[in-house]
Amino acid sequence: MFTRVLFCPPTYFEVREVKNPYMRGLLQVDRVRAQHQWDNLCEAFRSVGYTVELIDPVTGPGPGGRRHVAARRVHPAALPGAG
């Protein structure tokens, strides 16, 4: 079971374009609300025993011109055939 998560605060979070019908009208981000929701999310993870590690937010495009980086790490014990 995973016990650590990596989060980045929503300091520079923005919606630049509508990708699906559920996003209509959501181009304006309520930064105070986003920060509050993020704080609650971090606390929820901590309250059930997770270690929350933080990375610093950055502005502008990420690696390869992307504005986000998705990562997936799997503990070797969770792989098929393990244990």
Coordinates of N, CA, C and O in Angstrom, one line a residue:
M1 N 0.8 -1.2 0.0 CA 0.0 0.0 0.0 C 0.9 1.2 0.0 O 1.9 1.3 0.7
F2 N 0.5 2.2 -0.7 CA 1.2 3.5 -0.8 C 1.0 4.3 0.5 O -0.1 4.3 1.0
T3 N 2.0 4.9 1.0 CA 1.9 5.7 2.2 C 2.4 7.1 2.0 O 2.3 7.9 3.0
R4 N 2.9 7.5 0.8 CA 3.3 8.8 0.6 C 2.7 9.3 -0.7 O 2.5 8.6 -1.7
V5 N 2.4 10.6 -0.7 CA 1.8 11.2 -1.9 C 2.6 12.5 -2.2 O 3.1 13.1 -1.3
L6 N 2.7 12.9 -3.5 CA 3.4 14.1 -3.9 C 2.3 15.1 -4.4 O 1.6 14.8 -5.3
F7 N 2.3 16.3 -3.8 CA 1.3 17.3 -4.2 C 2.1 18.6 -4.5 O 3.1 18.9 -4.0
C8 N 1.4 19.4 -5.3 CA 1.9 20.7 -5.7 C 0.8 21.7 -5.4 O -0.3 21.5 -5.9
P9 N 1.1 22.8 -4.7 CA 0.0 23.7 -4.4 C -0.5 24.4 -5.7 O 0.2 24.5 -6.6
P10 N -1.8 24.8 -5.6 CA -2.4 25.3 -6.8 C -2.1 26.8 -7.1 O -2.9 27.5 -7.6
T11 N -0.9 27.2 -6.7 CA -0.6 28.6 -6.8 C -0.8 29.2 -8.2 O -1.3 30.4 -8.3
Y12 N -0.5 28.5 -9.2 CA -0.6 29.0 -10.6 C -1.7 28.3 -11.4 O -1.7 28.4 -12.6
F13 N -2.6 27.6 -10.7 CA -3.6 26.8 -11.4 C -4.5 27.7 -12.2 O -4.9 28.8 -11.8
E14 N -4.7 27.3 -13.5 CA -5.6 28.0 -14.3 C -6.3 27.1 -15.3 O -5.7 26.0 -15.6
V15 N -7.4 27.5 -15.8 CA -8.1 26.7 -16.9 C -7.9 27.6 -18.1 O -8.5 28.7 -18.2
R16 N -7.3 27.1 -19.2 CA -7.0 27.9 -20.4 C -8.0 27.6 -21.5 O -8.2 28.4 -22.4
E17 N -8.6 26.4 -21.5 CA -9.6 26.1 -22.5 C -10.5 25.0 -22.0 O -10.2 24.2 -21.2
V18 N -11.7 25.1 -22.6 CA -12.8 24.1 -22.2 C -12.5 22.8 -23.0 O -12.4 22.8 -24.2
K19 N -12.4 21.7 -22.2 CA -12.1 20.4 -22.8 C -13.3 19.5 -22.9 O -13.3 18.6 -23.7
N20 N -14.3 19.8 -22.1 CA -15.6 19.0 -22.2 C -16.7 19.9 -21.7 O -16.5 21.0 -21.1
P21 N -18.0 19.4 -21.9 CA -19.1 20.3 -21.6 C -19.2 20.6 -20.1 O -19.8 21.6 -19.7
Y22 N -18.7 19.8 -19.2 CA -18.7 20.1 -17.8 C -17.9 21.3 -17.4 O -18.0 21.8 -16.3
M23 N -17.0 21.7 -18.2 CA -16.1 22.8 -17.9 C -16.6 24.2 -18.3 O -16.0 25.2 -18.0
R24 N -17.7 24.2 -19.1 CA -18.3 25.4 -19.6 C -18.5 26.4 -18.4 O -19.0 26.1 -17.4
G25 N -18.0 27.6 -18.6 CA -18.2 28.7 -17.6 C -17.2 28.6 -16.5 O -17.3 29.3 -15.5
L26 N -16.2 27.7 -16.6 CA -15.2 27.6 -15.5 C -13.9 28.1 -15.9 O -12.9 27.7 -15.2
L27 N -13.8 29.0 -16.8 CA -12.5 29.5 -17.2 C -11.9 30.4 -16.1 O -10.7 30.6 -16.0
Q28 N -12.8 31.0 -15.3 CA -12.3 31.9 -14.2 C -12.1 31.0 -13.0 O -13.1 30.4 -12.5
V29 N -10.9 31.0 -12.4 CA -10.6 30.1 -11.3 C -10.7 31.0 -10.0 O -10.2 32.1 -9.9
D30 N -11.4 30.4 -9.0 CA -11.5 31.1 -7.7 C -10.3 30.6 -6.9 O -10.3 29.5 -6.4
R31 N -9.2 31.3 -6.9 CA -7.9 30.9 -6.3 C -8.1 30.7 -4.8 O -7.4 29.7 -4.3
V32 N -8.9 31.5 -4.1 CA -9.0 31.3 -2.7 C -9.7 29.9 -2.4 O -9.3 29.1 -1.6
R33 N -10.7 29.6 -3.2 CA -11.4 28.3 -3.1 C -10.5 27.2 -3.5 O -10.5 26.1 -2.8
A34 N -9.8 27.3 -4.5 CA -8.8 26.3 -5.0 C -7.8 26.0 -3.9 O -7.5 24.8 -3.6
Q35 N -7.3 27.0 -3.2 CA -6.3 26.8 -2.1 C -7.0 26.1 -1.0 O -6.4 25.2 -0.4
H36 N -8.2 26.5 -0.6 CA -8.9 25.9 0.5 C -9.2 24.4 0.2 O -9.0 23.6 1.1
Q37 N -9.6 24.1 -1.0 CA -9.9 22.7 -1.4 C -8.6 21.9 -1.3 O -8.6 20.7 -0.8
W38 N -7.5 22.5 -1.8 CA -6.2 21.8 -1.8 C -5.7 21.5 -0.3 O -5.3 20.5 0.0
D39 N -5.9 22.6 0.5 CA -5.5 22.4 1.9 C -6.3 21.2 2.6 O -5.8 20.4 3.3
N40 N -7.6 21.2 2.3 CA -8.5 20.1 2.8 C -8.0 18.7 2.3 O -8.1 17.8 3.0
L41 N -7.7 18.7 1.0 CA -7.2 17.4 0.4 C -5.9 16.9 1.1 O -5.9 15.8 1.5
C42 N -5.0 17.8 1.3 CA -3.7 17.5 2.0 C -4.0 17.0 3.4 O -3.5 15.9 3.8
E43 N -4.9 17.7 4.1 CA -5.2 17.3 5.5 C -6.0 15.9 5.5 O -5.7 15.1 6.4
A44 N -6.8 15.7 4.5 CA -7.5 14.4 4.4 C -6.5 13.2 4.3 O -6.7 12.2 5.0
F45 N -5.5 13.4 3.4 CA -4.5 12.4 3.3 C -3.7 12.2 4.6 O -3.4 11.1 5.0
R46 N -3.3 13.3 5.2 CA -2.6 13.2 6.4 C -3.4 12.5 7.5 O -2.8 11.7 8.3
S47 N -4.7 12.8 7.6 CA -5.5 12.3 8.7 C -5.7 10.8 8.6 O -6.0 10.2 9.6
V48 N -5.4 10.2 7.5 CA -5.5 8.7 7.4 C -4.1 8.1 7.3 O -4.0 6.9 6.9
G49 N -3.1 8.8 7.6 CA -1.8 8.3 7.8 C -0.8 8.4 6.6 O 0.3 7.9 6.7
Y50 N -1.2 9.1 5.6 CA -0.3 9.4 4.5 C 0.7 10.5 4.8 O 0.4 11.4 5.5
T51 N 1.9 10.3 4.3 CA 2.9 11.4 4.3 C 2.7 12.2 3.0 O 2.7 11.7 1.9
V52 N 2.5 13.5 3.2 CA 2.3 14.4 2.1 C 3.6 15.2 1.8 O 4.0 15.9 2.7
E53 N 4.2 14.9 0.7 CA 5.4 15.6 0.3 C 5.0 16.7 -0.8 O 4.1 16.5 -1.6
L54 N 5.6 17.8 -0.7 CA 5.3 18.9 -1.6 C 6.4 19.3 -2.5 O 7.6 19.2 -2.2
I55 N 6.0 19.7 -3.7 CA 7.0 20.3 -4.7 C 6.6 21.7 -4.9 O 5.4 22.1 -4.7
D56 N 7.5 22.5 -5.2 CA 7.3 23.9 -5.5 C 6.5 24.1 -6.8 O 6.9 23.5 -7.8
P57 N 5.6 25.0 -6.8 CA 4.9 25.3 -8.0 C 5.8 26.2 -8.9 O 6.6 26.9 -8.5
V58 N 5.6 26.0 -10.2 CA 6.3 26.8 -11.2 C 5.3 27.4 -12.2 O 4.2 26.8 -12.4
T59 N 5.6 28.5 -12.8 CA 4.8 29.1 -13.9 C 5.3 28.6 -15.2 O 6.4 28.2 -15.4
G60 N 4.4 28.8 -16.2 CA 4.8 28.5 -17.6 C 4.7 27.0 -17.9 O 4.4 26.2 -17.1
P61 N 5.0 26.7 -19.2 CA 5.0 25.3 -19.6 C 6.0 24.4 -18.9 O 7.1 24.9 -18.5
G62 N 5.7 23.2 -18.7 CA 6.6 22.2 -18.0 C 7.4 21.6 -19.1 O 7.6 22.0 -20.2
P63 N 8.0 20.4 -18.7 CA 8.9 19.7 -19.7 C 8.2 19.4 -21.0 O 7.0 19.0 -21.0
G64 N 8.9 19.6 -22.1 CA 8.3 19.3 -23.4 C 7.2 20.3 -23.8 O 6.4 20.0 -24.6
G65 N 7.1 21.4 -23.1 CA 6.1 22.4 -23.5 C 4.8 22.1 -22.8 O 3.8 22.8 -23.0
R66 N 4.7 21.0 -22.0 CA 3.4 20.7 -21.4 C 3.3 21.5 -20.1 O 4.2 21.9 -19.5
R67 N 2.0 21.7 -19.7 CA 1.7 22.5 -18.5 C 1.5 21.6 -17.3 O 1.1 22.1 -16.3
H68 N 1.6 20.3 -17.5 CA 1.5 19.4 -16.3 C 2.4 18.2 -16.6 O 2.8 17.9 -17.7
V69 N 2.7 17.5 -15.5 CA 3.5 16.3 -15.6 C 2.7 15.2 -14.8 O 2.4 15.4 -13.6
A70 N 2.4 14.2 -15.5 CA 1.7 13.1 -14.8 C 2.8 12.0 -14.5 O 3.6 11.7 -15.4
A71 N 2.7 11.5 -13.4 CA 3.7 10.4 -13.0 C 2.9 9.3 -12.3 O 2.0 9.5 -11.6
R72 N 3.4 8.1 -12.5 CA 2.8 6.9 -11.9 C 4.0 6.0 -11.5 O 4.7 5.6 -12.3
R73 N 4.0 5.8 -10.2 CA 5.1 4.9 -9.7 C 4.4 3.8 -9.0 O 3.4 4.0 -8.2
V74 N 4.8 2.6 -9.2 CA 4.2 1.4 -8.6 C 5.3 0.7 -7.7 O 6.4 0.5 -8.2
H75 N 4.9 0.5 -6.5 CA 5.8 -0.3 -5.6 C 6.0 -1.7 -6.1 O 5.0 -2.3 -6.6
P76 N 7.2 -2.2 -6.1 CA 7.4 -3.6 -6.6 C 6.5 -4.6 -6.1 O 6.1 -5.6 -6.8
A77 N 6.1 -4.5 -4.8 CA 5.2 -5.5 -4.2 C 3.8 -5.5 -4.9 O 3.0 -6.4 -4.7
A78 N 3.4 -4.4 -5.6 CA 2.1 -4.3 -6.2 C 2.1 -4.8 -7.6 O 1.1 -4.9 -8.2
L79 N 3.3 -5.2 -8.1 CA 3.3 -5.7 -9.5 C 2.8 -7.2 -9.6 O 2.9 -7.9 -8.6
P80 N 2.2 -7.5 -10.7 CA 1.7 -8.9 -10.9 C 2.9 -9.9 -10.6 O 4.0 -9.7 -11.0
G81 N 2.5 -10.9 -9.9 CA 3.5 -12.0 -9.6 C 4.3 -11.8 -8.4 O 5.1 -12.6 -8.0
A82 N 4.2 -10.6 -7.8 CA 5.0 -10.3 -6.6 C 4.3 -10.9 -5.4 O 3.1 -11.0 -5.3
G83 N 5.1 -11.3 -4.4 CA 4.6 -11.8 -3.1 C 3.9 -13.0 -3.2 O 3.4 -13.7 -2.5

